XYZ file of C-alpha atoms in Angstrom:
658
model
C 0.028 0.245 -0.202
C 2.872 2.512 0.984
C 4.382 1.825 -2.773
C 1.675 2.641 -4.489
C 0.749 6.170 -2.431
C 4.301 7.737 -3.816
C 3.710 5.934 -7.056
C 0.403 8.208 -7.343
C 2.156 11.249 -5.928
C 4.619 10.436 -8.522
C 2.674 9.745 -11.328
C -0.912 11.024 -10.946
C -0.774 14.934 -10.985
C 0.570 15.017 -13.679
C -1.572 12.092 -15.799
C -4.091 14.454 -14.748
C -2.923 17.852 -16.222
C -0.337 16.299 -19.429
C -3.881 14.456 -20.031
C -5.928 18.029 -20.017
C -3.153 19.515 -22.218
C -3.471 16.741 -24.813
C 0.032 14.914 -24.132
C -0.959 11.084 -24.774
C 0.500 7.052 -25.342
C 4.171 6.814 -24.445
C 5.057 10.648 -23.394
C 2.191 11.311 -20.924
C 3.216 8.297 -19.428
C 6.753 9.254 -18.471
C 6.158 13.252 -18.624
C 4.234 12.902 -15.511
C 6.191 13.256 -12.931
C 7.821 15.499 -14.261
C 4.915 17.393 -14.476
C 3.825 16.551 -11.029
C 7.727 17.956 -10.884
C 6.092 21.064 -12.253
C 3.094 21.194 -11.011
C 4.752 21.488 -7.466
C 7.136 23.658 -7.724
C 5.162 26.814 -9.860
C 2.933 25.566 -6.621
C 5.470 25.780 -3.028
C 5.651 29.723 -4.003
C 2.521 30.536 -4.667
C 0.540 28.846 -1.894
C 3.032 29.870 0.761
C 3.034 33.620 -0.718
C -1.446 33.399 -0.376
C -0.968 31.537 3.435
C -2.023 28.611 1.953
C -0.881 25.604 4.197
C 1.372 22.487 1.540
C -0.875 19.753 2.167
C -2.855 17.212 0.174
C -5.809 18.450 0.317
C -4.339 22.009 -0.661
C -2.276 20.939 -3.750
C -4.789 18.419 -4.943
C -6.921 21.851 -5.745
C -4.049 23.587 -7.215
C -3.379 20.428 -9.300
C -6.894 20.379 -10.789
C -6.961 24.556 -10.478
C -3.721 24.323 -13.166
C -5.414 21.676 -15.500
C -8.617 23.617 -15.642
C -6.786 26.340 -16.995
C -4.357 23.727 -19.258
C -7.419 21.933 -20.624
C -8.726 25.322 -21.668
C -6.143 27.022 -23.251
C -5.198 23.962 -24.899
C -9.107 23.139 -26.219
C -9.142 26.835 -27.406
C -6.494 27.052 -29.367
C -7.355 23.693 -31.260
C -10.300 25.232 -32.042
C -7.997 28.728 -32.970
C -6.281 25.838 -35.542
C -9.275 24.118 -36.494
C -10.697 27.255 -38.104
C -7.050 29.443 -38.897
C -5.465 25.619 -40.072
C -8.062 23.528 -40.928
C -5.111 21.463 -43.059
C -3.546 20.719 -39.894
C -6.048 19.410 -38.562
C -7.463 17.247 -40.909
C -3.763 15.960 -42.020
C -3.260 12.367 -41.852
C -1.850 11.211 -38.491
C 1.376 10.349 -37.919
C 1.257 6.313 -38.664
C 0.520 3.958 -35.311
C 2.742 0.694 -34.274
C 0.633 -2.091 -34.317
C -0.169 -3.656 -30.528
C 2.371 -6.260 -30.587
C 5.090 -3.483 -31.442
C 3.746 -1.372 -28.133
C 4.261 -5.116 -26.253
C 7.294 -5.676 -26.679
C 8.650 -1.702 -26.179
C 6.430 -2.503 -22.216
C 8.331 -5.763 -21.798
C 11.579 -3.940 -22.631
C 10.038 -0.977 -19.906
C 9.413 -4.395 -17.232
C 12.876 -5.270 -17.995
C 14.561 -2.658 -16.632
C 12.266 -1.763 -13.979
C 13.069 -5.760 -12.425
C 16.323 -5.361 -12.765
C 16.192 -1.354 -10.915
C 14.045 -2.798 -7.999
C 16.135 -5.932 -7.685
C 18.584 -4.218 -7.297
C 16.954 -1.510 -5.118
C 15.709 -3.615 -3.252
C 18.673 -5.822 -2.479
C 21.189 -2.615 -1.698
C 18.681 -0.486 -0.032
C 18.880 -4.196 2.023
C 15.267 -3.214 2.713
C 13.055 0.225 2.576
C 13.249 0.906 6.663
C 17.004 1.041 6.249
C 18.777 3.966 7.199
C 20.593 5.985 4.270
C 24.511 6.511 5.980
C 25.925 9.840 3.800
C 26.474 12.733 4.392
C 23.663 14.496 2.860
C 20.732 12.336 4.051
C 19.461 13.985 6.807
C 19.021 16.969 5.382
C 17.482 15.967 2.896
C 14.986 13.757 6.455
C 14.881 17.094 8.036
C 13.479 18.833 5.397
C 10.789 16.049 4.265
C 9.353 16.182 8.102
C 9.767 20.185 8.311
C 7.955 20.808 5.581
C 5.110 18.172 6.761
C 4.859 20.019 9.836
C 4.862 23.552 9.325
C 3.023 23.245 5.776
C 5.178 25.681 4.234
C 7.891 24.707 1.343
C 9.162 28.185 0.908
C 13.257 28.138 0.694
C 12.976 30.613 2.864
C 11.398 29.056 5.786
C 13.615 26.220 5.736
C 16.794 28.107 7.293
C 16.358 26.290 10.225
C 17.773 22.519 9.170
C 20.556 24.495 8.044
C 21.578 26.056 11.395
C 20.067 28.852 9.453
C 16.809 29.830 10.798
C 17.001 33.746 10.368
C 18.287 33.956 6.891
C 14.992 34.952 5.279
C 17.202 35.060 1.672
C 17.420 30.990 2.266
C 17.800 29.060 -0.350
C 17.416 24.968 -1.294
C 15.489 23.653 -4.239
C 12.996 21.995 -2.287
C 10.792 20.407 -4.583
C 11.608 16.675 -4.536
C 11.158 17.291 -0.574
C 7.507 19.133 -0.993
C 7.001 16.892 -2.466
C 7.720 13.714 -0.136
C 6.194 15.823 2.544
C 2.729 15.711 1.648
C 2.936 11.175 1.907
C 4.840 11.843 4.490
C 3.041 10.450 8.025
C -0.431 9.550 5.366
C -1.062 5.785 5.595
C 1.688 5.148 8.997
C 4.198 6.143 6.246
C 6.847 6.942 8.140
C 10.328 9.334 7.110
C 12.690 5.751 6.207
C 9.932 3.805 3.909
C 8.864 7.809 2.761
C 12.500 8.615 1.191
C 13.244 4.864 -0.266
C 10.234 3.890 -2.264
C 10.668 7.331 -3.168
C 14.404 6.361 -4.651
C 12.392 3.763 -6.180
C 9.643 5.272 -7.696
C 12.786 7.110 -9.280
C 14.187 3.982 -10.499
C 10.925 3.173 -12.197
C 10.832 6.484 -14.469
C 13.898 5.200 -15.855
C 12.792 2.957 -18.139
C 9.611 4.537 -19.340
C 11.325 7.801 -19.764
C 14.183 5.927 -22.119
C 11.376 4.687 -24.377
C 8.982 7.538 -24.539
C 11.826 9.818 -25.465
C 13.436 6.750 -27.933
C 9.757 6.421 -29.288
C 9.087 9.799 -30.029
C 12.720 9.987 -32.218
C 11.583 7.337 -34.234
C 13.587 4.695 -33.127
C 12.874 1.860 -34.087
C 10.586 -0.782 -31.594
C 13.375 -3.254 -31.203
C 16.157 -0.838 -30.434
C 13.447 0.936 -28.173
C 12.748 -2.518 -26.264
C 16.592 -2.834 -25.550
C 16.893 0.970 -25.067
C 14.580 0.794 -22.138
C 15.746 -3.020 -20.377
C 19.339 -1.817 -20.001
C 18.697 2.022 -18.391
C 19.775 0.581 -14.819
C 22.239 -2.026 -15.985
C 24.687 1.718 -15.486
C 26.804 1.875 -12.224
C 27.003 6.036 -12.488
C 23.646 6.769 -12.937
C 20.864 6.083 -11.080
C 23.277 4.319 -8.252
C 26.266 5.988 -7.579
C 24.424 9.190 -6.786
C 22.125 7.208 -4.401
C 24.492 5.770 -2.257
C 27.105 9.330 -2.106
C 26.050 12.054 -0.729
C 22.490 11.041 -1.221
C 21.683 13.324 -4.239
C 18.043 12.703 -4.351
C 16.561 15.529 -5.688
C 18.845 14.995 -8.230
C 18.649 11.749 -9.263
C 14.938 12.694 -9.715
C 15.889 15.491 -11.848
C 17.989 13.954 -14.336
C 15.515 10.421 -14.778
C 13.341 13.455 -15.517
C 15.408 14.047 -18.605
C 14.076 11.211 -20.876
C 10.837 13.120 -20.230
C 11.856 16.382 -21.254
C 13.506 14.939 -24.678
C 10.666 13.493 -25.308
C 9.052 16.571 -25.532
C 10.646 18.078 -27.022
C 9.342 16.920 -30.141
C 6.221 18.317 -29.428
C 8.041 21.442 -30.863
C 9.658 20.548 -34.079
C 5.804 18.677 -34.979
C 3.505 20.686 -32.901
C -0.102 19.821 -32.230
C -1.398 23.767 -29.921
C -0.456 24.468 -26.798
C 0.815 21.223 -25.662
C 5.002 21.775 -26.657
C 5.077 25.346 -25.082
C 2.758 24.147 -22.501
C 4.945 20.980 -21.035
C 8.186 22.502 -21.927
C 6.965 25.458 -19.810
C 5.347 23.171 -16.645
C 8.769 20.016 -17.595
C 11.843 23.182 -16.933
C 9.656 24.898 -13.823
C 10.502 21.020 -12.532
C 13.105 19.949 -13.154
C 14.370 23.911 -11.362
C 12.596 23.178 -8.588
C 14.635 19.587 -8.457
C 18.089 20.593 -8.884
C 18.855 24.200 -10.852
C 22.325 22.429 -12.326
C 19.495 20.738 -14.614
C 18.545 23.828 -16.330
C 22.436 23.939 -17.506
C 21.500 20.130 -19.121
C 18.653 20.884 -20.789
C 19.756 24.281 -22.114
C 22.564 21.893 -24.052
C 20.046 19.511 -24.697
C 18.022 21.387 -26.627
C 21.111 23.728 -28.047
C 22.729 20.276 -29.414
C 17.893 19.455 -30.440
C 18.252 23.108 -32.391
C 22.170 22.592 -34.295
C 20.380 19.235 -35.590
C 17.441 20.885 -36.914
C 19.705 23.016 -38.479
C 21.504 20.001 -40.548
C 18.768 18.616 -41.385
C 19.076 15.500 -39.191
C 15.705 16.500 -37.839
C 12.758 18.384 -39.879
C 11.214 20.967 -39.187
C 8.401 23.632 -40.777
C 9.414 26.468 -39.508
C 6.679 28.801 -40.220
C 4.860 26.084 -38.592
C 6.276 25.952 -35.190
C 7.202 29.727 -35.091
C 5.053 30.765 -33.069
C 5.073 27.513 -30.756
C 9.342 27.422 -29.861
C 8.492 31.467 -29.566
C 5.790 30.303 -27.412
C 8.186 27.943 -25.673
C 10.989 30.114 -24.410
C 8.405 32.910 -22.948
C 6.524 30.187 -21.007
C 10.071 28.305 -20.236
C 12.040 32.256 -18.155
C 8.263 32.964 -17.027
C 7.796 29.289 -14.822
C 11.854 29.096 -14.373
C 13.522 32.526 -13.530
C 11.554 32.915 -10.413
C 12.718 29.455 -9.297
C 15.888 29.704 -10.079
C 16.671 32.885 -9.445
C 17.185 32.109 -5.176
C 19.756 30.235 -5.662
C 22.162 33.145 -6.430
C 22.271 33.204 -3.075
C 24.652 30.798 -2.890
C 25.943 30.623 -5.952
C 29.549 31.494 -5.252
C 29.459 28.605 -2.547
C 28.375 26.310 -5.014
C 30.501 27.392 -7.681
C 33.258 27.371 -5.504
C 33.729 23.364 -4.938
C 36.073 22.069 -5.874
C 36.670 18.064 -5.808
C 40.267 15.898 -6.176
C 41.355 14.923 -10.036
C 40.328 10.728 -9.558
C 41.942 9.374 -12.574
C 44.782 10.381 -15.233
C 43.495 11.928 -18.787
C 43.885 8.590 -20.591
C 41.783 6.830 -17.339
C 38.972 9.105 -18.224
C 38.437 8.928 -21.983
C 39.114 5.313 -21.007
C 35.746 5.306 -18.130
C 34.100 8.032 -20.844
C 34.435 5.110 -23.523
C 32.750 2.108 -22.216
C 29.971 4.237 -20.297
C 31.715 2.841 -17.225
C 32.175 6.478 -15.292
C 34.019 6.558 -11.387
C 33.958 2.446 -11.939
C 37.235 0.346 -10.521
C 36.182 -1.971 -13.548
C 34.775 -1.110 -16.601
C 31.064 -2.934 -17.458
C 32.342 -4.151 -20.602
C 28.789 -5.778 -21.853
C 26.610 -3.097 -22.350
C 30.182 -1.184 -23.017
C 31.659 -2.174 -25.652
C 28.214 -2.487 -27.546
C 27.412 1.379 -27.180
C 30.093 2.530 -28.280
C 29.555 0.661 -30.949
C 25.727 1.886 -31.354
C 27.062 5.463 -30.922
C 28.734 4.776 -34.148
C 25.212 2.956 -35.556
C 23.425 6.491 -34.896
C 26.336 8.756 -36.689
C 26.021 6.205 -40.069
C 21.946 6.257 -39.632
C 21.631 9.813 -38.701
C 19.393 9.684 -36.461
C 19.221 11.454 -32.560
C 22.264 13.122 -33.689
C 21.831 15.732 -30.711
C 22.171 12.192 -28.680
C 25.833 11.536 -29.917
C 26.431 15.682 -29.203
C 25.413 14.982 -26.038
C 27.801 11.875 -25.142
C 30.726 13.880 -26.162
C 29.920 17.241 -24.245
C 29.293 15.557 -21.400
C 31.643 12.458 -21.696
C 34.409 14.688 -22.308
C 33.278 17.094 -19.818
C 33.230 13.439 -17.578
C 36.971 13.372 -18.720
C 38.049 16.472 -18.411
C 37.015 17.299 -14.458
C 37.730 13.566 -13.172
C 41.482 13.749 -14.190
C 42.436 17.453 -14.654
C 42.092 20.180 -11.544
C 42.194 23.455 -14.166
C 40.442 27.263 -13.609
C 38.277 26.345 -16.922
C 37.464 23.059 -15.998
C 35.970 24.201 -12.292
C 34.397 27.554 -14.510
C 32.704 25.431 -16.244
C 31.200 22.313 -13.694
C 30.938 25.389 -11.071
C 26.976 24.816 -11.533
C 27.571 20.753 -10.686
C 29.947 21.687 -7.315
C 32.967 21.144 -9.509
C 32.370 16.932 -8.982
C 33.147 14.938 -11.664
C 30.658 11.991 -10.044
C 28.081 14.104 -10.779
C 28.855 14.406 -14.605
C 29.230 11.016 -15.132
C 25.841 10.296 -13.687
C 23.930 12.212 -17.463
C 26.663 10.280 -19.841
C 24.698 6.475 -19.085
C 21.668 8.270 -20.898
C 23.911 8.192 -24.044
C 24.290 4.708 -23.762
C 21.320 3.018 -22.731
C 20.191 5.315 -26.523
C 23.397 3.387 -27.666
C 22.390 0.442 -27.077
C 19.462 0.397 -28.449
C 20.805 1.337 -31.542
C 23.132 -0.993 -31.425
C 19.885 -3.506 -30.280
C 18.577 -3.059 -33.278
C 21.066 -3.738 -35.932
C 22.704 -6.440 -34.629
C 19.099 -7.732 -34.735
C 18.095 -6.898 -38.281
C 21.579 -8.273 -38.986
C 20.422 -12.013 -37.398
C 17.819 -11.785 -39.534
C 19.135 -10.720 -42.908
C 21.215 -14.057 -42.851
C 18.683 -16.773 -40.933
C 16.465 -16.041 -43.427
C 16.825 -18.158 -46.147
C 17.675 -21.183 -44.326
C 15.246 -19.974 -40.747
C 10.945 -20.072 -42.543
C 9.319 -17.303 -40.303
C 8.645 -13.730 -40.834
C 11.778 -10.635 -40.486
C 9.880 -9.992 -37.913
C 9.860 -13.253 -35.919
C 13.568 -13.241 -36.895
C 14.561 -9.879 -35.312
C 12.518 -10.770 -32.088
C 14.708 -13.765 -32.088
C 17.966 -12.372 -32.729
C 17.120 -9.659 -29.915
C 16.255 -12.572 -27.748
C 19.395 -13.867 -27.421
C 21.719 -10.637 -27.798
C 19.635 -10.628 -24.440
C 20.247 -13.591 -22.687
C 24.271 -13.175 -24.008
C 24.589 -9.089 -22.787
C 21.998 -10.225 -19.702
C 24.348 -13.392 -18.564
C 27.562 -11.708 -19.714
C 27.183 -9.396 -16.796
C 25.468 -11.760 -14.556
C 22.583 -10.130 -14.421
C 22.457 -6.656 -16.011
C 24.948 -6.199 -13.324
C 22.691 -6.458 -9.985
C 25.274 -7.398 -8.277
C 27.929 -5.196 -8.910
C 25.499 -2.163 -8.659
C 23.866 -4.487 -4.963
C 27.170 -3.310 -3.818
C 27.461 0.104 -4.698
C 24.192 1.190 -2.717
C 24.943 -1.288 -0.246
C 28.236 1.097 0.987
C 25.768 3.940 2.351
C 22.639 1.217 3.953
C 23.591 -0.802 6.580
C 23.265 -0.686 10.478
C 26.169 1.853 10.577
C 28.336 3.621 10.635
C 26.290 7.187 11.096
C 22.939 5.909 12.614
C 22.394 2.550 14.422
C 19.619 0.697 15.117
C 20.669 1.465 18.508
C 20.714 5.106 18.083
C 17.626 4.947 16.665
C 16.250 3.032 19.668
C 17.782 6.352 21.913
C 16.008 9.322 19.055
C 13.030 7.251 20.480
C 13.137 7.456 24.150
C 13.880 11.560 23.608
C 10.675 11.334 21.207
C 8.573 9.739 24.735
C 10.344 11.702 27.220
C 10.788 16.032 25.082
C 7.644 18.382 23.449
C 7.052 19.863 20.652
C 9.623 22.854 21.013
C 11.568 21.560 23.063
C 15.838 20.963 21.399
C 18.403 17.912 21.915
C 21.917 19.110 22.864
C 23.946 16.868 20.004
C 27.220 16.208 19.029
C 27.206 17.446 15.091
C 29.485 14.861 14.026
C 27.442 11.810 15.393
C 24.181 10.494 13.190
C 21.686 12.640 16.242
C 21.236 14.892 12.676
C 18.701 11.677 11.947
C 16.784 12.819 15.541
C 14.513 14.858 13.955
C 13.427 13.743 10.623
C 13.385 9.376 12.451
C 11.667 10.921 15.944
C 10.355 13.569 14.995
C 13.335 15.207 17.788
C 14.577 18.824 17.277
C 17.676 19.244 17.822
C 20.380 22.203 18.590
C 22.924 20.873 15.840
C 20.999 19.955 12.649
C 23.700 19.061 10.137
C 27.137 17.282 10.048
C 28.620 21.436 9.313
C 27.627 22.422 12.642
C 26.585 25.788 13.952
C 28.720 28.466 12.970
C 30.598 30.032 16.616
C 28.916 33.201 17.510
C 25.498 31.195 17.610
C 24.232 30.190 20.484
C 24.025 26.590 18.810
C 27.930 26.336 18.616
C 28.718 28.152 21.452
C 27.139 25.727 23.039
C 29.086 23.125 20.766
C 31.528 24.065 22.779
C 31.608 24.934 25.918
C 28.581 22.063 27.453
C 30.759 21.037 29.405
C 31.832 23.289 31.371
C 28.241 24.693 32.125
C 29.379 25.366 35.995
C 32.589 28.080 34.851
C 31.104 29.312 32.063
C 27.081 31.116 32.350
C 26.573 31.915 29.550
C 26.155 27.810 28.655
C 23.172 27.599 31.483
C 21.367 30.605 29.868
C 21.972 29.917 26.317
C 19.589 26.005 27.041
C 17.345 27.524 28.329
C 17.101 29.745 25.365
C 16.609 27.107 23.712
C 14.682 24.660 26.080
C 17.317 22.419 26.197
C 17.650 19.573 29.482
C 18.570 16.662 27.464
C 22.397 16.115 25.297
C 22.816 12.533 23.182
C 26.278 11.703 22.908
C 25.886 9.206 19.294
C 28.734 5.944 18.413
C 28.130 6.345 14.870
C 30.452 9.402 13.562
C 29.414 10.374 10.651
C 33.041 10.160 8.690
C 35.849 9.305 10.617
C 37.413 12.453 10.480
C 34.575 14.268 11.437
C 34.927 17.453 13.184
C 33.034 16.498 16.826
C 31.826 19.213 19.186
C 34.115 18.852 22.140
C 31.336 20.780 24.450
C 29.363 16.884 24.203
C 32.308 14.251 22.935
C 33.943 15.372 26.361
C 30.512 15.132 28.802
C 30.473 11.778 31.504
C 28.118 10.990 33.792
C 28.587 13.724 36.873
C 26.815 16.219 38.984
C 26.264 18.123 35.781
C 25.297 15.355 33.450
C 23.460 12.344 34.774
C 22.461 9.689 32.627
C 19.438 8.519 31.926
C 19.444 6.879 28.662
C 22.191 4.172 27.457
C 22.680 1.549 25.264
C 25.312 0.128 22.716
C 25.148 3.005 20.393
C 24.217 6.505 22.426
C 23.925 7.400 25.653
C 21.141 10.283 26.873
C 22.510 12.425 29.711
C 19.933 14.915 31.250
C 21.153 17.880 32.895
C 20.661 19.516 35.984
C 19.105 22.190 37.193
C 16.863 22.098 33.259
C 14.050 20.433 34.497
C 12.200 23.638 34.645
C 13.342 25.240 30.783
C 9.924 23.024 29.819
C 7.243 24.211 32.434
C 6.142 27.715 30.418
C 5.850 26.228 27.301
C 8.166 25.658 24.567
C 8.731 28.295 22.195
C 8.357 27.887 18.130
C 10.511 25.013 17.303
C 13.853 26.367 15.245
C 12.792 29.907 17.802
C 16.818 31.443 18.728
C 18.445 28.537 17.028
C 20.449 30.574 15.238
C 20.787 33.868 17.929
C 24.471 35.531 19.030
C 25.297 34.071 22.848
C 24.951 37.217 23.847
C 29.028 38.084 24.661
């Protein structure tokens, strides 16, 4: 039931809106999650600005309003076209594929979904497992904060970044705003919410690739093969799910194929469908992660180049108004979501990561579609590279070949070189080669599909004179043989290899163990709303709010700055009798308890020395202990919540007064 709830949240709003603006078929099915993210991204500032609570009912009504407007505009545009250009309405529709071809593509999608789902469940060790990565508690805290406060505007969530008074704080939170709607519904707790959302994203990838390849006229055999192998590549989606985790970014990259399927509507326009869908899609991508705007811009520029070289057909007179409308709507919907990110643009672009490969090594990883891998994924990498050559030879989806050159070359450069030019180009991606690596496998899946289609046709031609079967049947047999060989050599689509990658950060520690989760549950039973618990910024206690609803003083592994109450307490808490300001700050923040966890975010994480050195004594009385955590009650603080705690988060970033 929980799985269905999350899948409905991802797909249903987008299906309603997409159908209203006349999206149909594979494109509608694939673009539905993207439309959902767009609806959420646009709704966050609008509903928040009008003081409307961010809740499932209000967002549902917002979806219906947008769908009604979209339907009205689409209907009016269709009527207008029928009057002014009746020849367009009466023109012959594109040739429809037989049912067997749709079934074949559907089987390819199901195969890709199955591999992704098996890898996910094996790698995460169940939907209740806590992701142990550095960014994970921030994502969980943000989901709960939005759900409890009913406001998803980034300017209102600074508390969980230890910046409660910073009204210009920004982090793209469309992903979290969507999950906040289902969190707590039907008993859906935090980790199932987060993990099932990851599963939904993984399932969206094969569907999106199938819709994209179908929209751009790849033969059904190629579509099926491309969809089937989308979840075989390690660098996407799995590397960015264990490392980080970069959940919103992964969701955005997973939406790119659907966005590219929508782009086909701009070359062969049908009313307002293309401009509106692309505009809302841009909002969705911007709301998921701002850097994705640069990615989709590269793809659209490459499609334009393909059109200019006449590799893709377009009727300029017919498409001119559509293209103009698309640019306008993309700007109107996207800019309000992108401009606030300038608040922290310097912090993003100034990040640096050390090189992890030689130049030749980076090129080798790109050629074999195996970024950041110690050993190449030969059994999809080699066919995919051959497929790139075949795409060029057949002049099919040449813009995807260009994307492979751009993003593959960018990855090879950033993973092996550290120059000012490379750091400037990759600045929107935190100069992180792992993020850029995630952009490479899409071209690999498409190229593998082209290889599979070509190889199957070759097989049918070779045996056609010897076997009394139709060419289509022989091609299907060839595809099945290729699938058996590739699947066998890769040991089931690299399930074992990719499972091992996911398992890196899914387990009973090292950041948060089951014992520490039990300690958070104890705190939830012994604290009141608005009360804070003092904690060590380096251990897993940043998770206590997401998992148990208990507010920490230190909300993340970076820690608060020293000139704040939280930062001051992190250094001087164990000197409570020596410095009166310590007890004053504890009282202001309504702190009675302090938790010391055993697990650490990283072996080198900087600890809160004033917390890490605490032992049981006159000032700190042990009230809970297990193998993973110890909780102390601070003597003299029992009355700080007697008159009621303050508003959650208030004062935690105020100056401590010295």
